[in-house]
mmCIF file with all atom_site columns, C-alpha atoms and ligand atoms in Angstrom:
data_model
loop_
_atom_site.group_PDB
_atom_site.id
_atom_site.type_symbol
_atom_site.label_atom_id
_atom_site.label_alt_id
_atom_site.label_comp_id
_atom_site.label_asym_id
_atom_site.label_entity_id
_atom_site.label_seq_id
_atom_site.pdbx_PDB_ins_code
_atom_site.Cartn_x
_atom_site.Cartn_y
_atom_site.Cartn_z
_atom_site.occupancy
_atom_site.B_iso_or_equiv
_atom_site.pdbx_formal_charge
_atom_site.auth_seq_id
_atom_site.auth_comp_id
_atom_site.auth_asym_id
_atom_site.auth_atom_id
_atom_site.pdbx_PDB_model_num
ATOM   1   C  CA  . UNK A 1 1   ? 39.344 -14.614 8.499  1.00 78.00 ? 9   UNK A CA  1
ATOM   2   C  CA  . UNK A 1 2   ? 39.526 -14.584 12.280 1.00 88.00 ? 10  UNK A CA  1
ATOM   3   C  CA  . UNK A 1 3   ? 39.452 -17.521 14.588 1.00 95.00 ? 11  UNK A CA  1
ATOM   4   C  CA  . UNK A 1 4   ? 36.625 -17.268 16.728 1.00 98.00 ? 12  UNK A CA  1
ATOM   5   C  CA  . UNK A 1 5   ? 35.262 -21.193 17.220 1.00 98.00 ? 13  UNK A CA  1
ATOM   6   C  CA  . UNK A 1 6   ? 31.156 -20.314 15.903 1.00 98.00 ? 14  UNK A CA  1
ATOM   7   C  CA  . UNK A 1 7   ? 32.572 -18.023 13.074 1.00 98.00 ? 15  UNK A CA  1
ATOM   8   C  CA  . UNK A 1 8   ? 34.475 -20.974 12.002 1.00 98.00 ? 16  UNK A CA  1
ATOM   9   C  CA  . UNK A 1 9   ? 31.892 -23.142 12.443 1.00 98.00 ? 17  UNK A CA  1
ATOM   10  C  CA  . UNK A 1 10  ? 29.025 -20.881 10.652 1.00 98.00 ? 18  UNK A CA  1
ATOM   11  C  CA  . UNK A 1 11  ? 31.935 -21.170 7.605  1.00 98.00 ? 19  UNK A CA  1
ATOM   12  C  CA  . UNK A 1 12  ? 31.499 -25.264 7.964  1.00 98.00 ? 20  UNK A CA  1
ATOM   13  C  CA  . UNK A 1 13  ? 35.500 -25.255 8.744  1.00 98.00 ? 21  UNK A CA  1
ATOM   14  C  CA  . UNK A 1 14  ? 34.255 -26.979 12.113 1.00 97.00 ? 22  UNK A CA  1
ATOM   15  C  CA  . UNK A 1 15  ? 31.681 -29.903 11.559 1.00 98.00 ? 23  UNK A CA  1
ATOM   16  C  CA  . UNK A 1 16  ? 28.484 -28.926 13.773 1.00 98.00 ? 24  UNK A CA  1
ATOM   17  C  CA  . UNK A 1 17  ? 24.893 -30.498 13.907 1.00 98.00 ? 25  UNK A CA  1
ATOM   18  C  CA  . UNK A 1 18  ? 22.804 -27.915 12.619 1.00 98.00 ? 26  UNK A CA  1
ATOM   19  C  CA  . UNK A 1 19  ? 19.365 -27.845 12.915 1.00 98.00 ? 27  UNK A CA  1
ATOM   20  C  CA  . UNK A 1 20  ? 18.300 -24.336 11.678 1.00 98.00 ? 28  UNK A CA  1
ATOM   21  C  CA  . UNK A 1 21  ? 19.638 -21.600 9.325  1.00 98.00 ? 29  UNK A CA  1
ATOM   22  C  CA  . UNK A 1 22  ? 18.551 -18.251 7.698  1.00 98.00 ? 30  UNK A CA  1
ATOM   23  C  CA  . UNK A 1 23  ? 20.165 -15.593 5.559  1.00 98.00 ? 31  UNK A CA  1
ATOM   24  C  CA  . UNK A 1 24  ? 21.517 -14.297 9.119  1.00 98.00 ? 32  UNK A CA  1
ATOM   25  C  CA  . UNK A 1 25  ? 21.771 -17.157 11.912 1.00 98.00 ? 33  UNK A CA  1
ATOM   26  C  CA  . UNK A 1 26  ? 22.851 -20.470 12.063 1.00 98.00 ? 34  UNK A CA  1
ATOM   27  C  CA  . UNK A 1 27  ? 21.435 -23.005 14.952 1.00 98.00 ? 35  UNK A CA  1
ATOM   28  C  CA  . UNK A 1 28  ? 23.293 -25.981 16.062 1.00 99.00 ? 36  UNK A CA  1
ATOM   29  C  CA  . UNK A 1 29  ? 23.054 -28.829 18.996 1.00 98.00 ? 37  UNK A CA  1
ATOM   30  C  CA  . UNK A 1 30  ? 25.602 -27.829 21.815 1.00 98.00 ? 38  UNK A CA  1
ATOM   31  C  CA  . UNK A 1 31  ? 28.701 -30.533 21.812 1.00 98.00 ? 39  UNK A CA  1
ATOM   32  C  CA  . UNK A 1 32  ? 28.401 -30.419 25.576 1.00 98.00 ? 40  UNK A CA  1
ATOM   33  C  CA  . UNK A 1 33  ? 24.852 -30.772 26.735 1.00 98.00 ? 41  UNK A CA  1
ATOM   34  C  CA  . UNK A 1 34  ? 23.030 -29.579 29.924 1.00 97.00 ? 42  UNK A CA  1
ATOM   35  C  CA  . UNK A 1 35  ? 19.282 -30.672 29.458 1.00 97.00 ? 43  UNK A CA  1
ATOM   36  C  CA  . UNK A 1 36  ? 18.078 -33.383 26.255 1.00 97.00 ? 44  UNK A CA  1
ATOM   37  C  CA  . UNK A 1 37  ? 17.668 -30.430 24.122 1.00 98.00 ? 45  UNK A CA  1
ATOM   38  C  CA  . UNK A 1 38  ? 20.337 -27.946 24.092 1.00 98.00 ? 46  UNK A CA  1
ATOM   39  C  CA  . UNK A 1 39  ? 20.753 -25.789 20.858 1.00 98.00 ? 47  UNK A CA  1
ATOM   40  C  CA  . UNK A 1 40  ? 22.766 -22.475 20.625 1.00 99.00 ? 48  UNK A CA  1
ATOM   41  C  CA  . UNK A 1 41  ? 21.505 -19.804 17.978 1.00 99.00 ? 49  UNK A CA  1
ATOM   42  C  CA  . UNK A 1 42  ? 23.970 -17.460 16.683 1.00 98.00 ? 50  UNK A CA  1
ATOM   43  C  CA  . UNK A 1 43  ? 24.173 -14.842 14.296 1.00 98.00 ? 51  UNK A CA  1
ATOM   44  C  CA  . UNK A 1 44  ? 26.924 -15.068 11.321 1.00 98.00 ? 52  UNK A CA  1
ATOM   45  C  CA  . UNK A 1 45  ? 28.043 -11.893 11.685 1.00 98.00 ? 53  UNK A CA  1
ATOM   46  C  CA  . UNK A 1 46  ? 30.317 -11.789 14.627 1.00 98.00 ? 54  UNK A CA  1
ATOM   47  C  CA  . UNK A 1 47  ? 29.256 -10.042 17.492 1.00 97.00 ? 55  UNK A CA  1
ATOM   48  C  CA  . UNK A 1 48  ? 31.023 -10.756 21.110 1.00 97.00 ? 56  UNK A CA  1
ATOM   49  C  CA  . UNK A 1 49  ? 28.257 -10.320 23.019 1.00 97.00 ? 57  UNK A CA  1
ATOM   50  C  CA  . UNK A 1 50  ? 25.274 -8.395  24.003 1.00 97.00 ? 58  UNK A CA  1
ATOM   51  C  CA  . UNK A 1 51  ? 27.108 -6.203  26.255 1.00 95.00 ? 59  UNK A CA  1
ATOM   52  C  CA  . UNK A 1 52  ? 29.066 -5.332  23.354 1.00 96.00 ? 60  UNK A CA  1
ATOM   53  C  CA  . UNK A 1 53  ? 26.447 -5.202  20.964 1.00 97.00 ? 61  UNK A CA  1
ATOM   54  C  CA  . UNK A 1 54  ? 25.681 -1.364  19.049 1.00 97.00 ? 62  UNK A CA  1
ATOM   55  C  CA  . UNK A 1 55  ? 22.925 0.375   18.893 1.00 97.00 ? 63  UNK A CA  1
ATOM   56  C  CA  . UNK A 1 56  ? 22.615 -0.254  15.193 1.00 97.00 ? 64  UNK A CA  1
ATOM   57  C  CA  . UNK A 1 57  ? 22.489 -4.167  15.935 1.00 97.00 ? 65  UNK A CA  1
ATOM   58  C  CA  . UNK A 1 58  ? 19.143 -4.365  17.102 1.00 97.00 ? 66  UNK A CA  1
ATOM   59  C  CA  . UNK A 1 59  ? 17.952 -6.309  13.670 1.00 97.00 ? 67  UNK A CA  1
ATOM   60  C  CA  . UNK A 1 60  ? 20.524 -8.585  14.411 1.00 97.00 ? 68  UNK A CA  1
ATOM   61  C  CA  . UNK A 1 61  ? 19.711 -9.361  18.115 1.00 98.00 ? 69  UNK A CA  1
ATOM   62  C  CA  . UNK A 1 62  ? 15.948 -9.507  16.850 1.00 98.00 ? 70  UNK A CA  1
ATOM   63  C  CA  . UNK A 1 63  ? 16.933 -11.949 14.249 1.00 98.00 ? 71  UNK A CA  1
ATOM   64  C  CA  . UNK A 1 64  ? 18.542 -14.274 16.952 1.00 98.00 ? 72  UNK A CA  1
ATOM   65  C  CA  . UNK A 1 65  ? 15.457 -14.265 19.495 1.00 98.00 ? 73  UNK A CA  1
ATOM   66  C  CA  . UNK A 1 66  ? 13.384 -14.904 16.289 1.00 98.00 ? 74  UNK A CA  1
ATOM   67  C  CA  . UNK A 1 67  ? 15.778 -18.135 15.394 1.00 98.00 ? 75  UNK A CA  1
ATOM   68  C  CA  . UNK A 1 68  ? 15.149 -19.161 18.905 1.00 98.00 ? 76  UNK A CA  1
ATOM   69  C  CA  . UNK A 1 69  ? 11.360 -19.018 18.342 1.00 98.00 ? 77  UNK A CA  1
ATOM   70  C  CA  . UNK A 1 70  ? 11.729 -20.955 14.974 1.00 98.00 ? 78  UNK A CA  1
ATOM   71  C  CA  . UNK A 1 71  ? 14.316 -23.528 16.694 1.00 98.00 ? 79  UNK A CA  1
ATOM   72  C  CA  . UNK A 1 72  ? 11.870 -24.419 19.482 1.00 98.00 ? 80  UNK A CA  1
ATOM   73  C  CA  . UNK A 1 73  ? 8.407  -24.440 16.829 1.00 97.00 ? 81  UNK A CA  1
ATOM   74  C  CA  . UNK A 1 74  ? 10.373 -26.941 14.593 1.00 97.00 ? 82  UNK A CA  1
ATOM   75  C  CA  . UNK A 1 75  ? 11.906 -29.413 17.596 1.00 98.00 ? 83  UNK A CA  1
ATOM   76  C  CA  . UNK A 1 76  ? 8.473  -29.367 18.899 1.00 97.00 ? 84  UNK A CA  1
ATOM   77  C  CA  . UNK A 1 77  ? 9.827  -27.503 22.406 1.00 97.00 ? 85  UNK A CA  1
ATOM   78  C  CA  . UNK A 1 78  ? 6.856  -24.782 22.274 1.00 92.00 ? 86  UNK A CA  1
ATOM   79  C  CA  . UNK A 1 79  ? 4.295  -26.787 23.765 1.00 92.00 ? 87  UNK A CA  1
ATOM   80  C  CA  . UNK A 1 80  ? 6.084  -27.806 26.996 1.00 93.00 ? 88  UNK A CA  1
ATOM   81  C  CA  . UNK A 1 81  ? 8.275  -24.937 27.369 1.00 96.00 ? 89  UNK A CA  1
ATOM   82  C  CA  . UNK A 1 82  ? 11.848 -24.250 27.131 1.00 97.00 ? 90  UNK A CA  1
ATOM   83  C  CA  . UNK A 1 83  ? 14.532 -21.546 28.311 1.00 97.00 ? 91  UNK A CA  1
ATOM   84  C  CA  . UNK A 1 84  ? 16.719 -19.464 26.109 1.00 98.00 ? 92  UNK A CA  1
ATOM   85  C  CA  . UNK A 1 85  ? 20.140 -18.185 28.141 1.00 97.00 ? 93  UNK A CA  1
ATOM   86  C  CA  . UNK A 1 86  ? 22.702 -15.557 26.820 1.00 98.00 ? 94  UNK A CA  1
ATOM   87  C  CA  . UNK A 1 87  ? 25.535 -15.759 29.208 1.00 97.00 ? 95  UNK A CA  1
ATOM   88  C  CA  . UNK A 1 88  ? 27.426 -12.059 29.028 1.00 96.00 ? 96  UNK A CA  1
ATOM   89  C  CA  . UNK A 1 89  ? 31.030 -12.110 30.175 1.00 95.00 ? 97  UNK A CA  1
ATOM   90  C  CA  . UNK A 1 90  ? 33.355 -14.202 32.303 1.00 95.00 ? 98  UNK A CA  1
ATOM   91  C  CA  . UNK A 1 91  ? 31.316 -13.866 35.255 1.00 95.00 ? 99  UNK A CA  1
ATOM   92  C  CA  . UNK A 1 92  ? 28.251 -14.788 33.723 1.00 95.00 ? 100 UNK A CA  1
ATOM   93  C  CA  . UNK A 1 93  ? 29.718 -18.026 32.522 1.00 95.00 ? 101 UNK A CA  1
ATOM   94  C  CA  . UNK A 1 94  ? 30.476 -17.047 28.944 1.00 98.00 ? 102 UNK A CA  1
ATOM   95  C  CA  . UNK A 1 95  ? 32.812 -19.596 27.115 1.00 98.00 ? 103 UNK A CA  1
ATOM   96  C  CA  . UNK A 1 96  ? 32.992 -18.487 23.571 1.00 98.00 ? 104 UNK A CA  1
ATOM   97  C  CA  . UNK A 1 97  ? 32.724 -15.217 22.971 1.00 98.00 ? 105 UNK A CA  1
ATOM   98  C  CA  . UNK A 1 98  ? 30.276 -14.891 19.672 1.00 98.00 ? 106 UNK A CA  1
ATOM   99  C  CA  . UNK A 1 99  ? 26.949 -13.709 21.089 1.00 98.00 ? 107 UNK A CA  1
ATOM   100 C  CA  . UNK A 1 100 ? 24.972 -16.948 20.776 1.00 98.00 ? 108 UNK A CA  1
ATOM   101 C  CA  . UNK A 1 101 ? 21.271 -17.268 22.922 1.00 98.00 ? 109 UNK A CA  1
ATOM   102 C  CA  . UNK A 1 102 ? 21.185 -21.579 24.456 1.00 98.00 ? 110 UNK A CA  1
ATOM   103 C  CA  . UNK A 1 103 ? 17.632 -23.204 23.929 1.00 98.00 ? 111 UNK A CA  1
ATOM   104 C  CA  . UNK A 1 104 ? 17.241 -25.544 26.687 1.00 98.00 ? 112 UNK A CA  1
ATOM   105 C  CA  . UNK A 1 105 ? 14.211 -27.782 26.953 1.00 98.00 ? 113 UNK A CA  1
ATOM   106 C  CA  . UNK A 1 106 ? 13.420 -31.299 27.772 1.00 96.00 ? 114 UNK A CA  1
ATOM   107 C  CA  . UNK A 1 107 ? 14.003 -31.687 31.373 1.00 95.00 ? 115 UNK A CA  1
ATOM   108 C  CA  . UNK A 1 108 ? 12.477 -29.751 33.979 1.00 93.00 ? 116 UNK A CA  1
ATOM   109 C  CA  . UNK A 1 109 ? 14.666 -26.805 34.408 1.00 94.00 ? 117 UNK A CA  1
ATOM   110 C  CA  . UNK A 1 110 ? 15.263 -24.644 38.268 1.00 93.00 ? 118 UNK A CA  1
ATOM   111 C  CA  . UNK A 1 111 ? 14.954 -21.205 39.111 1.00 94.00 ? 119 UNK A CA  1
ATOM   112 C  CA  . UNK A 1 112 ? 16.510 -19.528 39.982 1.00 92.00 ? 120 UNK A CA  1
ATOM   113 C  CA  . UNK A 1 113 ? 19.228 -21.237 38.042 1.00 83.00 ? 121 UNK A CA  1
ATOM   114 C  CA  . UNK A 1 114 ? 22.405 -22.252 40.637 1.00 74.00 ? 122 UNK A CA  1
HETATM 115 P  P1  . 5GP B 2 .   ? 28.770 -20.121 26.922 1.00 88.62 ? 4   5GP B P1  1
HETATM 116 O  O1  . 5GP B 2 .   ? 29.413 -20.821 28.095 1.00 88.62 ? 4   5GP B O1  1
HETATM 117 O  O2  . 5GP B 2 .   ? 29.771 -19.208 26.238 1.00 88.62 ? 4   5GP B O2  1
HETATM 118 O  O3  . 5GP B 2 .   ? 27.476 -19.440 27.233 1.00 88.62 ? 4   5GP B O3  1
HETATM 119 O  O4  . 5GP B 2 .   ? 28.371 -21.268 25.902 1.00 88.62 ? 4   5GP B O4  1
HETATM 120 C  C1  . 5GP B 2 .   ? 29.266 -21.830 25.006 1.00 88.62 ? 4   5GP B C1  1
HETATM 121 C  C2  . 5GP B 2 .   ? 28.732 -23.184 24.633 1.00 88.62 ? 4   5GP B C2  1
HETATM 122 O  O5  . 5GP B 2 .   ? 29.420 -23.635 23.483 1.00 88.62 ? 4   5GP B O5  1
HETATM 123 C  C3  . 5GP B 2 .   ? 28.934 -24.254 25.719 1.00 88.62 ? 4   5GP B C3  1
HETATM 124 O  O6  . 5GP B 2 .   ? 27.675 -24.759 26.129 1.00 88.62 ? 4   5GP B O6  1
HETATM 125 C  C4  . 5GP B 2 .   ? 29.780 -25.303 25.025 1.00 88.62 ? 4   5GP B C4  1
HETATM 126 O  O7  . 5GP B 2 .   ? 29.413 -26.617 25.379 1.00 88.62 ? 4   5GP B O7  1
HETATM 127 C  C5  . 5GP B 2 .   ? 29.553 -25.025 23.549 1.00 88.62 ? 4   5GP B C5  1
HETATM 128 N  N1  . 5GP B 2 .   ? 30.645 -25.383 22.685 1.00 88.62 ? 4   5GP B N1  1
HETATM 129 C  C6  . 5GP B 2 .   ? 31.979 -25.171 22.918 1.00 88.62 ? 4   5GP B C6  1
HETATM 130 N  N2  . 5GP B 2 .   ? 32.712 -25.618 21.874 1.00 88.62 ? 4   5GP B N2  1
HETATM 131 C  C7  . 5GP B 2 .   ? 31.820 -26.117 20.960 1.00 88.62 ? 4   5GP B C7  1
HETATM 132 C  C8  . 5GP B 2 .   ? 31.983 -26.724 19.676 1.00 88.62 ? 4   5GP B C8  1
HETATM 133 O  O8  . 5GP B 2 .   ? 33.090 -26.876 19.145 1.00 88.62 ? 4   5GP B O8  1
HETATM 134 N  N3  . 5GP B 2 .   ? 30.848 -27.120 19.043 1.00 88.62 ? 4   5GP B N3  1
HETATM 135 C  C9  . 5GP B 2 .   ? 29.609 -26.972 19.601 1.00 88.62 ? 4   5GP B C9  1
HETATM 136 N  N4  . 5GP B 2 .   ? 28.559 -27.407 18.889 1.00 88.62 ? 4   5GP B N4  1
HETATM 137 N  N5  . 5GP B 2 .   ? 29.433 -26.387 20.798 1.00 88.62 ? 4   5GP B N5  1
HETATM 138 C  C10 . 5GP B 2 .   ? 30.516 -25.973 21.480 1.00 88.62 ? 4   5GP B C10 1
HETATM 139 ZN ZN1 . ZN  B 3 .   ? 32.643 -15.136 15.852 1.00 88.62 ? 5   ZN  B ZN1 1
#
């Protein structure tokens, strides 16, 4: 089993709020949030990111947009808007390094972002 913080959490060994899961992806509220509603979708199977992501994972990226979608339809975030962010590398601002797309609604949000 590796130690990765979201693999550990999509195995419940780390309590999280979830709010959405599927055969493939697991939502849950960000412990740290930047705007009222701030989920992060991620898929179960680790993946580090998108810049590392295969050719063959295109199913699983798809899967996490669609998560997103469902995410924002059942919080009630579609009507107003909201933002989904996948930070890629250091640089970027990437933290954790388990591909995971933030849903970030409920405040009125800049661009471009600072
Ligand atoms: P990144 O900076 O990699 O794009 O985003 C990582 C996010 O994970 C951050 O917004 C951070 O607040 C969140 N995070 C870090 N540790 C935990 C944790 O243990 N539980 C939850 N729910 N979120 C976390
Ligand atoms: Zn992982």
């Amino acid at each position: 089993m590796n130690s990765c913080l979201f693999c550990r959490i999509v195995r419940r060994e780390i309590p999280a709020e979830i709010v959405h899961e599927t055969a493939d992806v697991l939502a849950f509220r960000d412990v740290r949030p930047v705007a009222p509603t701030h989920v992060l979708v991620v898929p179960k199977r680790h993946v580090a990111a998108v810049r590392e992501a295969e050719d063959t994972d295109g199913e699983l990226l798809g899967q996490v947009m669609i998560g997103a979608r469902d995410v924002a339809r059942s919080l009630g975030l579609a009507a107003g808007g909201y933002r989904l962010v996948v930070n890629n590398g250091e640089e970027a601002g990437q933290t954790v390094f388990h591909l995971h797309v933030h849903v970030l609604a409920g405040r009125s949000l800049a661009w471009p972002p600072g």
